[in-house]
PDB file of C-alpha atoms in Angstrom:
ATOM      1  CA  MET G  40      -0.195  -0.096   0.160  1.00  0.00           C
ATOM      2  CA  ARG G  41       2.680   2.124   0.798  1.00  0.00           C
ATOM      3  CA  VAL G  42       4.663   1.754  -2.580  1.00  0.00           C
ATOM      4  CA  CYS G  43       1.079   2.266  -4.369  1.00  0.00           C
ATOM      5  CA  ARG G  44       0.745   5.594  -2.201  1.00  0.00           C
ATOM      6  CA  ALA G  45       4.249   6.643  -3.207  1.00  0.00           C
ATOM      7  CA  LEU G  46       3.760   6.157  -7.020  1.00  0.00           C
ATOM      8  CA  ARG G  47       0.525   8.176  -6.825  1.00  0.00           C
ATOM      9  CA  VAL G  48       2.408  10.710  -4.984  1.00  0.00           C
ATOM     10  CA  ALA G  49       5.373  10.680  -7.604  1.00  0.00           C
ATOM     11  CA  LEU G  50       3.087  10.635 -10.409  1.00  0.00           C
ATOM     12  CA  LEU G  51       0.861  13.778  -8.879  1.00  0.00           C
ATOM     13  CA  LEU G  52       4.457  15.529  -8.577  1.00  0.00           C
ATOM     14  CA  LEU G  53       5.613  14.881 -11.917  1.00  0.00           C
ATOM     15  CA  LEU G  54       2.178  15.877 -13.514  1.00  0.00           C
ATOM     16  CA  ALA G  55       2.416  19.347 -11.166  1.00  0.00           C
ATOM     17  CA  VAL G  56       6.163  19.785 -12.593  1.00  0.00           C
ATOM     18  CA  GLN G  57       4.975  19.144 -16.238  1.00  0.00           C
ATOM     19  CA  ALA G  58       1.939  21.356 -16.047  1.00  0.00           C
ATOM     20  CA  ILE G  59       4.601  24.349 -14.534  1.00  0.00           C
ATOM     21  CA  ALA G  60       6.666  23.418 -17.502  1.00  0.00           C
ATOM     22  CA  CYS G  61       3.870  23.969 -19.941  1.00  0.00           C
ATOM     23  CA  GLY G  62       2.574  27.073 -17.874  1.00  0.00           C
ATOM     24  CA  ALA G  63       6.069  28.480 -18.357  1.00  0.00           C
ATOM     25  CA  GLN G  64       6.213  27.664 -22.162  1.00  0.00           C
ATOM     26  CA  GLU G  65       2.977  29.645 -22.970  1.00  0.00           C
ATOM     27  CA  VAL G  66       4.045  32.980 -20.762  1.00  0.00           C
ATOM     28  CA  THR G  67       7.165  32.876 -22.493  1.00  0.00           C
ATOM     29  CA  LEU G  68       5.408  32.622 -26.173  1.00  0.00           C
ATOM     30  CA  ASP G  69       2.847  35.119 -25.180  1.00  0.00           C
ATOM     31  CA  ALA G  70       5.532  37.430 -23.903  1.00  0.00           C
ATOM     32  CA  ALA G  71       7.611  36.866 -27.541  1.00  0.00           C
ATOM     33  CA  ARG G  72       4.053  37.264 -29.108  1.00  0.00           C
ATOM     34  CA  ARG G  73       3.205  40.645 -27.563  1.00  0.00           C
ATOM     35  CA  ALA G  74       6.937  41.838 -28.347  1.00  0.00           C
ATOM     36  CA  TYR G  75       6.211  41.030 -31.950  1.00  0.00           C
ATOM     37  CA  GLU G  76       2.962  42.364 -32.415  1.00  0.00           C
ATOM     38  CA  ARG G  77       4.223  45.697 -31.051  1.00  0.00           C
ATOM     39  CA  THR G  78       7.228  45.297 -33.758  1.00  0.00           C
ATOM     40  CA  ASP G  79       9.824  45.172 -30.930  1.00  0.00           C
ATOM     41  CA  TYR G  80      11.533  42.246 -32.882  1.00  0.00           C
ATOM     42  CA  ALA G  81      14.769  42.316 -30.867  1.00  0.00           C
ATOM     43  CA  GLU G  82      13.114  41.471 -27.593  1.00  0.00           C
ATOM     44  CA  ALA G  83      11.141  38.945 -29.240  1.00  0.00           C
ATOM     45  CA  ILE G  84      14.280  37.238 -30.692  1.00  0.00           C
ATOM     46  CA  ALA G  85      16.120  37.481 -27.144  1.00  0.00           C
ATOM     47  CA  ILE G  86      13.027  35.752 -25.452  1.00  0.00           C
ATOM     48  CA  LEU G  87      12.846  33.383 -28.323  1.00  0.00           C
ATOM     49  CA  ASP G  88      16.288  32.476 -28.267  1.00  0.00           C
ATOM     50  CA  ALA G  89      16.705  31.508 -24.458  1.00  0.00           C
ATOM     51  CA  ALA G  90      13.186  29.278 -25.090  1.00  0.00           C
ATOM     52  CA  ALA G  91      14.823  27.699 -28.354  1.00  0.00           C
ATOM     53  CA  ALA G  92      17.784  26.711 -26.375  1.00  0.00           C
ATOM     54  CA  ARG G  93      15.842  25.159 -23.501  1.00  0.00           C
ATOM     55  CA  GLU G  94      13.216  23.459 -26.216  1.00  0.00           C
ATOM     56  CA  PRO G  95      14.955  22.525 -29.530  1.00  0.00           C
ATOM     57  CA  ASN G  96      12.187  20.703 -30.963  1.00  0.00           C
ATOM     58  CA  ASN G  97       9.362  23.468 -30.238  1.00  0.00           C
ATOM     59  CA  GLY G  98       8.247  24.234 -33.835  1.00  0.00           C
ATOM     60  CA  GLU G  99       6.185  27.229 -32.820  1.00  0.00           C
ATOM     61  CA  ILE G 100       9.180  29.364 -31.095  1.00  0.00           C
ATOM     62  CA  GLN G 101      10.758  28.589 -34.551  1.00  0.00           C
ATOM     63  CA  LEU G 102       8.340  30.105 -36.580  1.00  0.00           C
ATOM     64  CA  LEU G 103       7.778  33.036 -34.317  1.00  0.00           C
ATOM     65  CA  LEU G 104      11.577  33.627 -34.447  1.00  0.00           C
ATOM     66  CA  THR G 105      11.276  33.279 -38.463  1.00  0.00           C
ATOM     67  CA  LYS G 106       9.155  36.007 -38.375  1.00  0.00           C
ATOM     68  CA  ALA G 107      11.267  38.359 -36.080  1.00  0.00           C
ATOM     69  CA  HIS G 108      14.254  37.712 -37.910  1.00  0.00           C
ATOM     70  CA  ILE G 109      12.134  38.594 -41.009  1.00  0.00           C
ATOM     71  CA  GLY G 110      10.974  41.819 -39.193  1.00  0.00           C
ATOM     72  CA  VAL G 111      14.617  43.208 -38.844  1.00  0.00           C
ATOM     73  CA  GLU G 112      15.643  41.660 -42.412  1.00  0.00           C
ATOM     74  CA  GLN G 113      18.048  38.948 -40.600  1.00  0.00           C
ATOM     75  CA  PHE G 114      17.360  36.766 -43.492  1.00  0.00           C
ATOM     76  CA  ASN G 115      20.061  34.308 -43.028  1.00  0.00           C
ATOM     77  CA  ALA G 116      18.753  33.828 -38.980  1.00  0.00           C
ATOM     78  CA  ALA G 117      15.129  33.567 -40.618  1.00  0.00           C
ATOM     79  CA  GLU G 118      16.102  31.061 -42.843  1.00  0.00           C
ATOM     80  CA  LYS G 119      17.846  28.782 -40.664  1.00  0.00           C
ATOM     81  CA  SER G 120      14.798  29.178 -38.198  1.00  0.00           C
ATOM     82  CA  GLY G 121      12.270  28.346 -40.730  1.00  0.00           C
ATOM     83  CA  GLU G 122      13.929  25.548 -41.951  1.00  0.00           C
ATOM     84  CA  ARG G 123      14.109  24.098 -38.252  1.00  0.00           C
ATOM     85  CA  ALA G 124      10.417  24.577 -37.573  1.00  0.00           C
ATOM     86  CA  VAL G 125       9.721  22.601 -41.009  1.00  0.00           C
ATOM     87  CA  ALA G 126      12.138  19.788 -40.133  1.00  0.00           C
ATOM     88  CA  ILE G 127      10.228  19.618 -36.623  1.00  0.00           C
ATOM     89  CA  ASP G 128       6.944  19.501 -38.449  1.00  0.00           C
ATOM     90  CA  PRO G 129       6.930  19.042 -42.251  1.00  0.00           C
ATOM     91  CA  LYS G 130       3.386  18.838 -42.525  1.00  0.00           C
ATOM     92  CA  ASN G 131       2.773  22.288 -41.082  1.00  0.00           C
ATOM     93  CA  SER G 132       1.524  24.349 -43.983  1.00  0.00           C
ATOM     94  CA  GLU G 133       2.270  27.810 -42.231  1.00  0.00           C
ATOM     95  CA  TYR G 134       5.991  26.740 -41.246  1.00  0.00           C
ATOM     96  CA  HIS G 135       6.515  26.053 -45.302  1.00  0.00           C
ATOM     97  CA  ASN G 136       4.779  29.687 -45.462  1.00  0.00           C
ATOM     98  CA  TRP G 137       7.082  31.326 -43.376  1.00  0.00           C
ATOM     99  CA  LEU G 138      10.201  29.577 -44.817  1.00  0.00           C
ATOM    100  CA  GLY G 139       9.169  30.655 -47.922  1.00  0.00           C
ATOM    101  CA  GLN G 140       9.211  34.352 -47.062  1.00  0.00           C
ATOM    102  CA  ALA G 141      12.590  33.598 -45.428  1.00  0.00           C
ATOM    103  CA  TYR G 142      14.064  32.450 -48.946  1.00  0.00           C
ATOM    104  CA  GLY G 143      12.178  35.172 -50.600  1.00  0.00           C
ATOM    105  CA  GLY G 144      13.770  37.820 -48.366  1.00  0.00           C
ATOM    106  CA  LYS G 145      17.044  36.569 -48.575  1.00  0.00           C
ATOM    107  CA  ALA G 146      16.734  36.427 -52.436  1.00  0.00           C
ATOM    108  CA  ASP G 147      16.248  40.078 -52.413  1.00  0.00           C
ATOM    109  CA  HIS G 148      19.307  40.711 -50.725  1.00  0.00           C
ATOM    110  CA  SER G 149      21.709  38.316 -52.560  1.00  0.00           C
ATOM    111  CA  SER G 150      23.730  38.096 -55.558  1.00  0.00           C
ATOM    112  CA  LEU G 151      22.059  37.089 -58.788  1.00  0.00           C
ATOM    113  CA  PHE G 152      23.373  33.601 -58.644  1.00  0.00           C
ATOM    114  CA  THR G 153      22.278  32.873 -55.236  1.00  0.00           C
ATOM    115  CA  ALA G 154      18.885  34.735 -55.531  1.00  0.00           C
ATOM    116  CA  TYR G 155      18.075  32.263 -58.405  1.00  0.00           C
ATOM    117  CA  THR G 156      18.605  29.244 -56.263  1.00  0.00           C
ATOM    118  CA  LEU G 157      16.623  31.159 -53.468  1.00  0.00           C
ATOM    119  CA  ALA G 158      13.877  32.419 -55.778  1.00  0.00           C
ATOM    120  CA  ARG G 159      12.956  28.482 -56.809  1.00  0.00           C
ATOM    121  CA  LYS G 160      13.327  27.449 -53.055  1.00  0.00           C
ATOM    122  CA  THR G 161      10.739  30.466 -52.381  1.00  0.00           C
ATOM    123  CA  ARG G 162       8.152  29.288 -54.796  1.00  0.00           C
ATOM    124  CA  ARG G 163       8.394  25.803 -53.855  1.00  0.00           C
ATOM    125  CA  GLU G 164       7.981  26.380 -49.999  1.00  0.00           C
ATOM    126  CA  PHE G 165       4.621  28.536 -50.912  1.00  0.00           C
ATOM    127  CA  GLU G 166       3.478  25.462 -53.459  1.00  0.00           C
ATOM    128  CA  ILE G 167       3.739  23.013 -50.640  1.00  0.00           C
ATOM    129  CA  ALA G 168       2.060  25.260 -47.920  1.00  0.00           C
ATOM    130  CA  VAL G 169      -0.924  25.556 -50.145  1.00  0.00           C
ATOM    131  CA  GLN G 170      -0.820  21.677 -51.006  1.00  0.00           C
ATOM    132  CA  LEU G 171      -0.865  21.079 -47.165  1.00  0.00           C
ATOM    133  CA  ASP G 172      -3.849  23.429 -46.801  1.00  0.00           C
ATOM    134  CA  GLU G 173      -5.623  25.022 -49.639  1.00  0.00           C
ATOM    135  CA  ARG G 174      -7.163  27.529 -47.374  1.00  0.00           C
ATOM    136  CA  ASN G 175      -3.884  28.821 -46.223  1.00  0.00           C
ATOM    137  CA  PHE G 176      -4.881  32.050 -48.150  1.00  0.00           C
ATOM    138  CA  ASP G 177      -1.723  33.976 -46.945  1.00  0.00           C
ATOM    139  CA  ALA G 178       0.639  31.154 -48.852  1.00  0.00           C
ATOM    140  CA  ALA G 179      -1.831  31.200 -51.867  1.00  0.00           C
ATOM    141  CA  GLN G 180      -1.625  34.954 -52.154  1.00  0.00           C
ATOM    142  CA  HIS G 181       2.200  34.720 -51.994  1.00  0.00           C
ATOM    143  CA  LEU G 182       2.186  32.006 -54.911  1.00  0.00           C
ATOM    144  CA  VAL G 183      -0.109  33.981 -56.903  1.00  0.00           C
ATOM    145  CA  GLU G 184       2.357  36.909 -56.365  1.00  0.00           C
ATOM    146  CA  TYR G 185       5.436  34.755 -57.239  1.00  0.00           C
ATOM    147  CA  ASP G 186       4.032  33.679 -60.437  1.00  0.00           C
ATOM    148  CA  CYS G 187       2.783  36.753 -61.707  1.00  0.00           C
ATOM    149  CA  THR G 188       6.280  38.657 -61.093  1.00  0.00           C
ATOM    150  CA  ALA G 189       9.138  36.207 -61.389  1.00  0.00           C
ATOM    151  CA  PRO G 190      10.131  34.996 -64.899  1.00  0.00           C
ATOM    152  CA  PRO G 191       9.522  31.422 -66.208  1.00  0.00           C
ATOM    153  CA  PHE G 192      13.362  30.736 -65.978  1.00  0.00           C
ATOM    154  CA  VAL G 193      12.994  30.640 -61.938  1.00  0.00           C
ATOM    155  CA  GLY G 194       9.482  28.967 -62.050  1.00  0.00           C
ATOM    156  CA  GLY G 195       7.309  32.112 -62.443  1.00  0.00           C
ATOM    157  CA  GLY G 196       4.737  32.986 -65.159  1.00  0.00           C
ATOM    158  CA  GLU G 197       1.510  34.795 -65.037  1.00  0.00           C
ATOM    159  CA  GLU G 198      -0.088  31.463 -66.886  1.00  0.00           C
ATOM    160  CA  LYS G 199       0.817  29.498 -63.504  1.00  0.00           C
ATOM    161  CA  ALA G 200      -1.107  31.830 -61.515  1.00  0.00           C
ATOM    162  CA  GLN G 201      -4.574  32.079 -62.912  1.00  0.00           C
ATOM    163  CA  PRO G 202      -5.355  28.319 -61.982  1.00  0.00           C
ATOM    164  CA  GLN G 203      -4.687  29.250 -58.417  1.00  0.00           C
ATOM    165  CA  ILE G 204      -6.830  32.312 -58.775  1.00  0.00           C
ATOM    166  CA  GLN G 205      -9.404  30.455 -60.066  1.00  0.00           C
ATOM    167  CA  LYS G 206      -9.330  27.770 -57.110  1.00  0.00           C
ATOM    168  CA  LEU G 207      -9.248  31.195 -54.807  1.00  0.00           C
ATOM    169  CA  LEU G 208     -12.221  32.351 -56.100  1.00  0.00           C
ATOM    170  CA  LEU G 209     -14.050  28.811 -55.636  1.00  0.00           C
ATOM    171  CA  LEU G 210     -12.764  28.631 -51.641  1.00  0.00           C
ATOM    172  CA  ASP G 211     -13.294  32.425 -50.982  1.00  0.00           C
ATOM    173  CA  THR G 212     -14.825  35.167 -53.535  1.00  0.00           C
ATOM    174  CA  SER G 213     -12.927  37.972 -51.929  1.00  0.00           C
ATOM    175  CA  GLN G 214      -9.544  36.205 -51.803  1.00  0.00           C
ATOM    176  CA  GLY G 215      -9.929  35.323 -55.434  1.00  0.00           C
ATOM    177  CA  HIS G 216     -10.624  38.832 -56.950  1.00  0.00           C
ATOM    178  CA  TYR G 217      -8.081  40.113 -54.502  1.00  0.00           C
ATOM    179  CA  ALA G 218      -5.676  37.854 -55.885  1.00  0.00           C
ATOM    180  CA  ALA G 219      -6.719  38.757 -59.452  1.00  0.00           C
ATOM    181  CA  GLY G 220      -6.360  42.025 -58.604  1.00  0.00           C
ATOM    182  CA  ASN G 221      -2.952  42.128 -57.181  1.00  0.00           C
ATOM    183  CA  CYS G 222      -1.540  40.357 -60.212  1.00  0.00           C
ATOM    184  CA  ARG G 223      -2.847  43.044 -62.557  1.00  0.00           C
ATOM    185  CA  ARG G 224      -1.450  45.530 -60.398  1.00  0.00           C
ATOM    186  CA  LEU G 225       1.803  43.798 -60.757  1.00  0.00           C
ATOM    187  CA  LYS G 226       1.547  43.986 -64.420  1.00  0.00           C
ATOM    188  CA  LYS G 227       0.560  47.725 -64.264  1.00  0.00           C
ATOM    189  CA  ASP G 228      -2.803  47.123 -65.654  1.00  0.00           C
ATOM    190  CA  PHE G 229      -4.608  49.563 -63.225  1.00  0.00           C
ATOM    191  CA  ALA G 230      -8.130  49.510 -64.954  1.00  0.00           C
ATOM    192  CA  ALA G 231      -8.230  45.902 -64.651  1.00  0.00           C
ATOM    193  CA  ALA G 232      -6.962  45.991 -60.767  1.00  0.00           C
ATOM    194  CA  ASP G 233      -9.556  48.698 -59.767  1.00  0.00           C
ATOM    195  CA  ALA G 234     -12.084  46.437 -61.132  1.00  0.00           C
ATOM    196  CA  GLU G 235     -10.724  43.328 -59.085  1.00  0.00           C
ATOM    197  CA  PHE G 236     -10.141  44.942 -56.021  1.00  0.00           C
ATOM    198  CA  ILE G 237     -13.625  46.863 -56.229  1.00  0.00           C
ATOM    199  CA  LYS G 238     -15.128  43.260 -56.304  1.00  0.00           C
ATOM    200  CA  ALA G 239     -13.008  41.910 -53.421  1.00  0.00           C
ATOM    201  CA  LEU G 240     -14.789  44.683 -51.247  1.00  0.00           C
ATOM    202  CA  GLU G 241     -17.883  43.688 -52.637  1.00  0.00           C
ATOM    203  CA  SER G 242     -17.657  40.214 -51.689  1.00  0.00           C
ATOM    204  CA  HIS G 243     -17.648  40.427 -48.036  1.00  0.00           C
ATOM    205  CA  PRO G 244     -13.781  40.152 -47.219  1.00  0.00           C
ATOM    206  CA  LYS G 245     -12.914  38.574 -44.005  1.00  0.00           C
ATOM    207  CA  SER G 246      -9.263  39.608 -44.232  1.00  0.00           C
ATOM    208  CA  LEU G 247      -8.393  42.914 -42.681  1.00  0.00           C
ATOM    209  CA  GLU G 248      -4.567  42.677 -44.199  1.00  0.00           C
ATOM    210  CA  ASN G 249      -6.139  42.504 -47.750  1.00  0.00           C
ATOM    211  CA  ILE G 250      -8.449  45.505 -46.964  1.00  0.00           C
ATOM    212  CA  GLU G 251      -5.583  47.430 -45.500  1.00  0.00           C
ATOM    213  CA  GLU G 252      -3.606  46.605 -48.726  1.00  0.00           C
ATOM    214  CA  ILE G 253      -6.794  47.779 -50.982  1.00  0.00           C
ATOM    215  CA  ALA G 254      -7.059  50.792 -49.106  1.00  0.00           C
ATOM    216  CA  GLY G 255      -3.543  51.690 -49.878  1.00  0.00           C
ATOM    217  CA  TYR G 256      -4.002  51.013 -53.414  1.00  0.00           C
ATOM    218  CA  PHE G 257      -6.614  53.208 -53.862  1.00  0.00           C
ATOM    219  CA  ALA G 258      -4.931  55.957 -51.872  1.00  0.00           C
ATOM    220  CA  ASN G 259      -2.186  55.752 -54.203  1.00  0.00           C
ATOM    221  CA  ARG G 260      -4.677  56.224 -56.894  1.00  0.00           C
ATOM    222  CA  GLY G 261      -6.052  58.990 -55.084  1.00  0.00           C
ATOM    223  CA  SER G 262      -9.764  57.539 -54.984  1.00  0.00           C
ATOM    224  CA  ALA G 263     -10.931  58.665 -51.660  1.00  0.00           C
ATOM    225  CA  GLU G 264     -14.412  57.272 -51.963  1.00  0.00           C
ATOM    226  CA  ARG G 265     -12.794  53.881 -52.598  1.00  0.00           C
ATOM    227  CA  VAL G 266     -10.747  54.302 -49.487  1.00  0.00           C
ATOM    228  CA  LEU G 267     -13.784  54.819 -47.628  1.00  0.00           C
ATOM    229  CA  ALA G 268     -15.537  51.692 -48.962  1.00  0.00           C
ATOM    230  CA  ALA G 269     -12.352  49.930 -47.846  1.00  0.00           C
ATOM    231  CA  ALA G 270     -12.998  51.257 -44.299  1.00  0.00           C
ATOM    232  CA  ASP G 271     -16.583  50.103 -44.731  1.00  0.00           C
ATOM    233  CA  ALA G 272     -15.179  46.664 -45.165  1.00  0.00           C
ATOM    234  CA  ALA G 273     -12.665  46.773 -42.453  1.00  0.00           C
ATOM    235  CA  TYR G 274     -15.216  47.519 -39.740  1.00  0.00           C
ATOM    236  CA  VAL G 275     -17.513  44.891 -40.669  1.00  0.00           C
ATOM    237  CA  ALA G 276     -14.732  42.422 -40.953  1.00  0.00           C
ATOM    238  CA  ALA G 277     -13.580  43.494 -37.556  1.00  0.00           C
ATOM    239  CA  ALA G 278     -16.787  43.119 -36.261  1.00  0.00           C
ATOM    240  CA  LEU G 279     -16.799  39.503 -37.516  1.00  0.00           C
ATOM    241  CA  HIS G 280     -13.339  38.824 -36.106  1.00  0.00           C
ATOM    242  CA  ARG G 281     -15.117  39.371 -32.791  1.00  0.00           C
ATOM    243  CA  VAL G 282     -17.616  36.971 -33.753  1.00  0.00           C
ATOM    244  CA  CYS G 283     -20.430  39.285 -34.030  1.00  0.00           C
ATOM    245  CA  THR G 284     -23.735  37.983 -35.116  1.00  0.00           C
ATOM    246  CA  ASP G 285     -25.575  41.309 -34.264  1.00  0.00           C
ATOM    247  CA  ASP G 286     -26.731  42.877 -37.832  1.00  0.00           C
ATOM    248  CA  ARG G 287     -27.677  46.113 -36.465  1.00  0.00           C
ATOM    249  CA  LEU G 288     -24.108  46.502 -34.834  1.00  0.00           C
ATOM    250  CA  ARG G 289     -22.410  45.735 -38.106  1.00  0.00           C
ATOM    251  CA  THR G 290     -24.075  48.312 -39.812  1.00  0.00           C
ATOM    252  CA  THR G 291     -23.436  50.481 -37.122  1.00  0.00           C
ATOM    253  CA  LEU G 292     -19.730  50.035 -37.155  1.00  0.00           C
ATOM    254  CA  THR G 293     -19.902  50.369 -40.945  1.00  0.00           C
ATOM    255  CA  ALA G 294     -21.485  53.925 -40.591  1.00  0.00           C
ATOM    256  CA  SER G 295     -18.950  54.606 -38.135  1.00  0.00           C
ATOM    257  CA  GLY G 296     -16.199  53.545 -40.256  1.00  0.00           C
ATOM    258  CA  ARG G 297     -17.286  56.055 -42.933  1.00  0.00           C
ATOM    259  CA  LEU G 298     -17.593  59.082 -40.652  1.00  0.00           C
ATOM    260  CA  ARG G 299     -14.291  58.166 -38.854  1.00  0.00           C
ATOM    261  CA  ALA G 300     -12.483  57.684 -42.391  1.00  0.00           C
ATOM    262  CA  ALA G 301     -14.228  61.094 -43.483  1.00  0.00           C
ATOM    263  CA  GLU G 302     -13.372  62.894 -40.437  1.00  0.00           C
ATOM    264  CA  LEU G 303      -9.708  61.930 -40.650  1.00  0.00           C
ATOM    265  CA  ALA G 304      -9.784  62.639 -44.480  1.00  0.00           C
ATOM    266  CA  GLY G 305     -11.011  66.214 -43.989  1.00  0.00           C
ATOM    267  CA  GLY G 306      -9.442  68.061 -47.261  1.00  0.00           C
ATOM    268  CA  ALA G 307      -6.541  66.141 -47.350  1.00  0.00           C
ATOM    269  CA  PRO G 308      -5.200  63.822 -50.037  1.00  0.00           C
ATOM    270  CA  ALA G 309      -6.696  60.335 -50.179  1.00  0.00           C
ATOM    271  CA  ALA G 310      -3.560  58.454 -48.840  1.00  0.00           C
ATOM    272  CA  THR G 311      -3.917  60.141 -45.489  1.00  0.00           C
ATOM    273  CA  ILE G 312      -7.388  58.090 -44.724  1.00  0.00           C
ATOM    274  CA  VAL G 313      -5.707  54.810 -45.156  1.00  0.00           C
ATOM    275  CA  ASP G 314      -5.068  55.459 -41.179  1.00  0.00           C
ATOM    276  CA  ALA G 315      -8.732  54.913 -40.775  1.00  0.00           C
ATOM    277  CA  VAL G 316      -8.640  51.390 -42.008  1.00  0.00           C
ATOM    278  CA  ALA G 317      -4.929  50.662 -40.057  1.00  0.00           C
ATOM    279  CA  GLY G 318      -6.735  51.894 -37.115  1.00  0.00           C
ATOM    280  CA  VAL G 319      -9.349  49.401 -37.450  1.00  0.00           C
ATOM    281  CA  VAL G 320      -7.010  46.504 -38.302  1.00  0.00           C
ATOM    282  CA  THR G 321      -4.612  47.084 -35.255  1.00  0.00           C
ATOM    283  CA  ARG G 322      -7.611  47.480 -32.789  1.00  0.00           C
TER     284      ARG G 322
END
């Protein structure tokens, strides 16, 4: 009986230690995430480096390290963290997405020969991310953007982007129109980009990041009315992100968005009212 009791006590102590360790992990990651979100990348990296030394097989730590290193354009370090994350969990779509971004950032700051190899690796990671999770819209948008800008000798080509755009239109109409608009923007076909971005805003977008990008685009185009439409969409999307199901509240937020954007705009150029959308995104 005493042996059984001792085993039970030992088991309880072990579980308590594990619970404390898990709690400490969460606190560490939360602190790193807060630092990252306020763009204090140096602090986030310091926290995460210490955490990674304790937990070398924690993919979430490596993912956040990848993001933080990209934030300060330390692309060699971002590449190493991203590759570690993928090695830990090769089936994680988001790990591949961010490794692709690390490769892409490094390619932009490399010699021509090195950039050629990195560019192909960049596309491959985005492609794997989408294959693993077709609803990883961030990775899908990166893949479309790559194909619309990169030449065929590094695996790009607009003809490759079109099937992905069509797939996005089926999965999420707004994401599809955003991808199509972004592709036309990159090709400097601004009339077609305008039309696609308008459709993206009219298709009940859920991505605040896409809305902010569209707002910036129309601000640069000098279209205050369409930036206001983006502010409307941002307020509705913000309400949906808060799991808001009250239509009256959504209507109020939309109206408030227009008023707030109009107040910020005043008689100033359209670019100044992008703050109306950015303010919603950071709320």
